[in-house]
Amino acid sequence: MKLKNFLIALMVSSALFSCSKNSNDNTPPPPPQPAVAATLPNVSYGADAQQKMDIYLPANRSTATTKVMIVVHGGGWISGDKADPQMVAFIDTLKKRMPDYAIFNINYRLAAFPGTNIFPAQENDMKAAVDFVYNNRATYLVSDKFVLAGASAGGHLAALHAYKYHTPVNIKAVVDFCGPTDMIDMHNNPGAGSSAGIAFLLGGTPTTHLGVYQQSSPIFFANASSCPTIILQGEADLLVNANTQSLALKNKLGVTSQYFPYPGVGHVDTWNTATFTDAFNKIQVFLAANVQ
């Protein structure tokens, strides 16, 4: 019995000592470890095999400060891939020039004959990708400051989403390389393109499907209150007319938007290093001024 009482007393004494020690321990907890840089390839944002994105997360990111750029490839809505050489170079340049951005490089469903993935499949994928990134901000440690950037068809999808959709997030800025903006004009004045190709993508002509053409045209939704947009356009572009597409869009946007035509330069897939360097210089200045 004495042994039992001794053991109980010892346990009580140990517990009291432990509590006393913890209550007097003023050692601060270790600081949280900063987020390390990470690359996450082929993350699915939808059920289709083409609904994937490559994610590039910077070190020391946070939900308060880390800006997001969602990048969209071109290819006439029927071809192209996030892993194309020009896109790889595009991403590398963005990472070097804007190391504080988290970059999400997306694929989307491509249209194919006959009638597979016609519009608005690509528009819907753009929205699904934006929604996915927004809903996973806490997972990736990124903020709600979103920029959309795209080339050619990707520029079209970026601008269309930014001007048309304002939930769950208002896009802060658009970077548009030669993106089509007026699908009616693209059909009626195709230049080196194809009216038949636009009709295939949109399921008919402007006469038979006017609502679809309007709903798929960024210029139809653009106004002076739309988010700041930088448009970079070759004046000799035979696929996307500088005046009826890019300049017409600029004329509908607010004073914070900028239009930079390149004389004698064609579509974005033909640009040389000097043109791209100048374009990225302008983009850096533009984003620094408009995305805080």
XYZ file of C-alpha atoms in Angstrom:
292
model
C 0.000 0.000 0.000
C 2.861 2.371 0.844
C 4.448 1.627 -2.553
C 1.177 2.412 -4.298
C 0.845 5.737 -2.478
C 4.449 6.580 -3.339
C 3.892 5.954 -7.054
C 0.757 8.113 -7.092
C 2.601 10.930 -5.359
C 5.462 10.640 -7.842
C 3.092 10.865 -10.831
C 1.334 13.930 -9.400
C 4.664 15.599 -8.710
C 5.907 14.889 -12.252
C 2.738 16.293 -13.782
C 2.973 19.469 -11.704
C 6.633 19.873 -12.618
C 5.849 19.422 -16.298
C 3.045 22.010 -16.202
C 5.232 24.448 -14.332
C 8.033 24.044 -16.856
C 5.765 24.551 -19.897
C 4.061 27.585 -18.387
C 7.425 29.267 -17.847
C 8.877 28.317 -21.259
C 8.978 31.541 -23.294
C 10.878 30.078 -26.240
C 9.047 31.230 -29.401
C 7.954 28.583 -31.901
C 10.153 28.190 -34.958
C 9.156 30.469 -37.859
C 7.222 28.866 -40.730
C 9.410 27.621 -43.519
C 9.194 29.717 -46.713
C 7.513 28.034 -49.680
C 10.039 26.559 -52.076
C 9.804 26.855 -55.858
C 7.925 24.012 -57.507
C 7.014 22.778 -60.971
C 3.856 20.663 -61.279
C 3.383 19.240 -64.791
C 0.113 18.042 -66.321
C -2.238 18.965 -63.508
C -5.830 18.198 -64.515
C -8.411 20.955 -64.234
C -11.143 18.872 -65.907
C -12.040 15.329 -66.933
C -10.881 15.560 -70.561
C -7.319 14.484 -71.398
C -6.648 17.897 -72.965
C -7.739 19.809 -69.864
C -4.328 19.976 -68.235
C -1.914 22.664 -67.118
C 1.742 22.970 -66.165
C 2.197 24.977 -62.968
C 5.318 26.983 -62.070
C 5.303 28.258 -58.492
C 7.929 30.723 -57.230
C 9.687 30.480 -53.892
C 8.506 32.545 -50.931
C 4.995 32.809 -52.354
C 1.902 33.690 -50.358
C -1.828 34.125 -50.782
C -1.402 37.827 -50.042
C 1.264 38.814 -52.544
C 1.909 36.207 -55.244
C 0.355 37.230 -58.554
C -0.986 34.701 -61.037
C -0.483 34.551 -64.792
C -2.492 32.046 -66.830
C -0.906 31.511 -70.252
C -2.839 30.262 -73.298
C -1.256 28.864 -76.474
C -2.353 29.630 -80.032
C -2.940 27.401 -83.017
C -6.227 28.515 -84.548
C -8.253 26.675 -81.875
C -7.487 23.403 -83.686
C -3.801 22.828 -82.901
C -0.998 23.871 -80.573
C 0.143 22.690 -77.170
C 1.540 24.114 -73.943
C 4.740 22.166 -74.658
C 5.371 23.690 -78.120
C 8.900 25.159 -78.425
C 7.623 28.726 -78.698
C 5.527 28.237 -75.562
C 8.487 26.764 -73.670
C 10.558 29.819 -74.591
C 7.619 32.061 -73.638
C 7.364 30.475 -70.177
C 11.128 30.614 -69.607
C 11.127 34.320 -70.446
C 8.221 35.015 -68.086
C 9.904 33.141 -65.236
C 13.104 35.143 -65.652
C 11.485 38.529 -66.126
C 8.650 38.160 -63.608
C 9.956 35.782 -60.940
C 7.303 36.839 -58.430
C 4.468 35.453 -60.582
C 2.997 31.968 -60.351
C 2.519 30.776 -63.945
C -0.168 28.371 -65.119
C 0.381 27.198 -68.714
C -2.810 25.557 -69.977
C -3.977 23.230 -72.690
C -7.612 23.181 -73.778
C -9.845 21.043 -75.966
C -9.013 21.505 -79.637
C -11.696 21.642 -82.287
C -11.626 18.854 -84.896
C -13.640 17.890 -87.956
C -16.498 17.025 -88.074
C -17.999 19.088 -85.279
C -15.811 17.912 -82.394
C -15.134 20.457 -79.637
C -16.591 23.381 -81.565
C -17.015 26.687 -79.779
C -17.661 27.396 -76.942
C -15.640 24.355 -75.787
C -12.425 26.412 -75.715
C -14.128 29.322 -73.947
C -15.553 26.923 -71.363
C -12.123 25.392 -70.795
C -10.632 28.831 -70.256
C -13.220 29.512 -67.566
C -12.714 26.078 -65.999
C -8.962 26.695 -65.780
C -9.419 30.121 -64.176
C -11.953 28.714 -61.714
C -9.619 25.824 -60.856
C -6.695 28.102 -60.059
C -8.895 30.487 -58.081
C -10.456 27.677 -56.016
C -6.999 26.272 -55.218
C -5.313 29.507 -54.160
C -4.700 28.208 -50.647
C -3.150 25.008 -52.007
C -0.753 26.799 -54.352
C -0.240 29.827 -52.061
C -1.213 32.410 -54.657
C -3.313 35.568 -54.519
C -6.464 36.634 -56.377
C -4.489 38.991 -58.639
C -4.907 37.232 -61.988
C -3.390 38.146 -65.367
C -4.362 36.312 -68.572
C -1.830 36.112 -71.422
C -2.169 34.474 -74.813
C -0.942 34.414 -78.393
C -3.219 34.329 -81.448
C -6.139 32.019 -80.541
C -4.819 32.103 -76.976
C -4.980 35.893 -76.983
C -8.581 35.655 -78.150
C -9.484 33.284 -75.293
C -7.680 35.409 -72.709
C -9.410 38.640 -73.752
C -12.823 36.995 -74.140
C -12.706 35.606 -70.623
C -11.423 38.807 -69.042
C -14.135 40.999 -70.550
C -17.018 38.508 -70.374
C -16.623 36.887 -66.945
C -16.265 38.662 -63.620
C -16.796 35.779 -61.205
C -15.236 34.198 -59.272
C -12.480 36.755 -59.916
C -12.052 40.005 -61.823
C -9.023 39.718 -64.082
C -6.463 42.447 -63.386
C -4.879 42.616 -66.859
C -4.632 40.938 -70.266
C -1.541 40.395 -72.408
C -2.645 39.859 -76.026
C -0.294 38.834 -78.821
C -2.215 39.182 -82.124
C -5.450 37.726 -80.773
C -8.619 37.808 -82.924
C -11.229 40.077 -81.361
C -14.117 40.272 -83.863
C -15.202 36.857 -85.113
C -17.700 38.325 -87.586
C -14.894 40.239 -89.280
C -12.650 37.157 -89.108
C -15.278 35.285 -91.131
C -16.187 38.065 -93.561
C -12.626 39.311 -94.178
C -10.445 36.254 -93.638
C -7.227 37.541 -95.228
C -4.880 34.557 -95.387
C -7.254 32.634 -93.139
C -10.412 30.769 -94.042
C -14.085 31.710 -93.735
C -14.844 27.989 -93.836
C -12.536 27.424 -90.856
C -14.264 30.078 -88.758
C -17.676 28.715 -89.786
C -16.538 25.227 -88.767
C -15.323 26.458 -85.389
C -18.522 28.394 -84.625
C -20.964 25.946 -86.161
C -22.194 28.190 -88.969
C -21.925 31.622 -90.572
C -22.711 35.049 -89.089
C -25.989 34.885 -90.985
C -27.059 31.593 -89.407
C -25.324 31.894 -86.016
C -25.000 35.609 -85.298
C -25.417 35.151 -81.537
C -22.537 32.661 -81.395
C -20.268 35.060 -83.312
C -21.125 37.910 -80.979
C -20.751 35.816 -77.820
C -17.328 34.579 -78.968
C -15.988 38.051 -79.841
C -13.979 39.896 -77.173
C -14.796 43.224 -78.843
C -18.509 42.598 -78.195
C -17.835 42.716 -74.416
C -15.032 45.287 -74.289
C -15.650 48.785 -72.981
C -13.894 51.601 -71.166
C -14.332 49.772 -67.852
C -12.681 46.550 -69.019
C -9.428 45.504 -67.375
C -6.153 47.018 -68.649
C -4.959 45.251 -71.790
C -1.679 45.389 -73.668
C -2.028 44.453 -77.347
C 1.068 43.556 -79.356
C 0.353 43.262 -83.066
C 2.284 42.876 -86.304
C 1.012 45.403 -88.832
C 1.728 42.998 -91.694
C -0.201 40.147 -90.039
C -2.165 38.286 -92.746
C -4.158 36.181 -90.275
C -5.301 38.792 -87.745
C -5.899 42.211 -89.275
C -4.163 44.921 -87.274
C -6.823 47.552 -87.899
C -10.119 45.652 -87.787
C -9.082 43.349 -84.937
C -6.411 44.702 -82.567
C -6.743 48.454 -83.145
C -10.543 48.182 -83.132
C -10.332 46.489 -79.736
C -8.024 49.178 -78.353
C -10.503 51.839 -79.442
C -13.192 50.235 -77.257
C -10.987 49.899 -74.185
C -10.088 52.405 -71.502
C -7.103 54.701 -71.333
C -5.127 52.219 -69.222
C -4.928 49.843 -72.211
C -2.088 50.064 -74.718
C -1.662 49.085 -78.364
C 1.761 48.486 -79.900
C 1.857 47.826 -83.662
C 5.047 46.496 -85.232
C 5.499 47.813 -88.799
C 6.390 45.182 -91.383
C 5.955 42.355 -88.865
C 3.620 39.405 -89.478
C 1.731 37.031 -87.197
C 3.221 36.243 -83.795
C 4.618 32.847 -84.859
C 6.970 34.659 -87.289
C 8.432 37.199 -84.857
C 12.182 37.440 -84.417
C 14.121 37.811 -81.184
C 14.316 41.601 -81.376
C 10.537 41.940 -81.701
C 9.870 39.592 -78.803
C 12.450 41.361 -76.645
C 10.807 44.706 -77.250
C 7.376 43.202 -76.570
C 8.437 41.696 -73.255
C 10.078 44.962 -72.223
C 6.747 46.681 -72.783
C 4.835 43.917 -70.966
C 7.019 44.227 -67.865
C 6.412 47.957 -67.631
C 2.694 47.530 -68.285
C 2.143 44.859 -65.644
C 4.209 46.710 -63.056
C 1.958 49.728 -63.542
C -1.385 47.909 -63.629
C -1.127 44.863 -61.366
C -0.335 45.879 -57.801
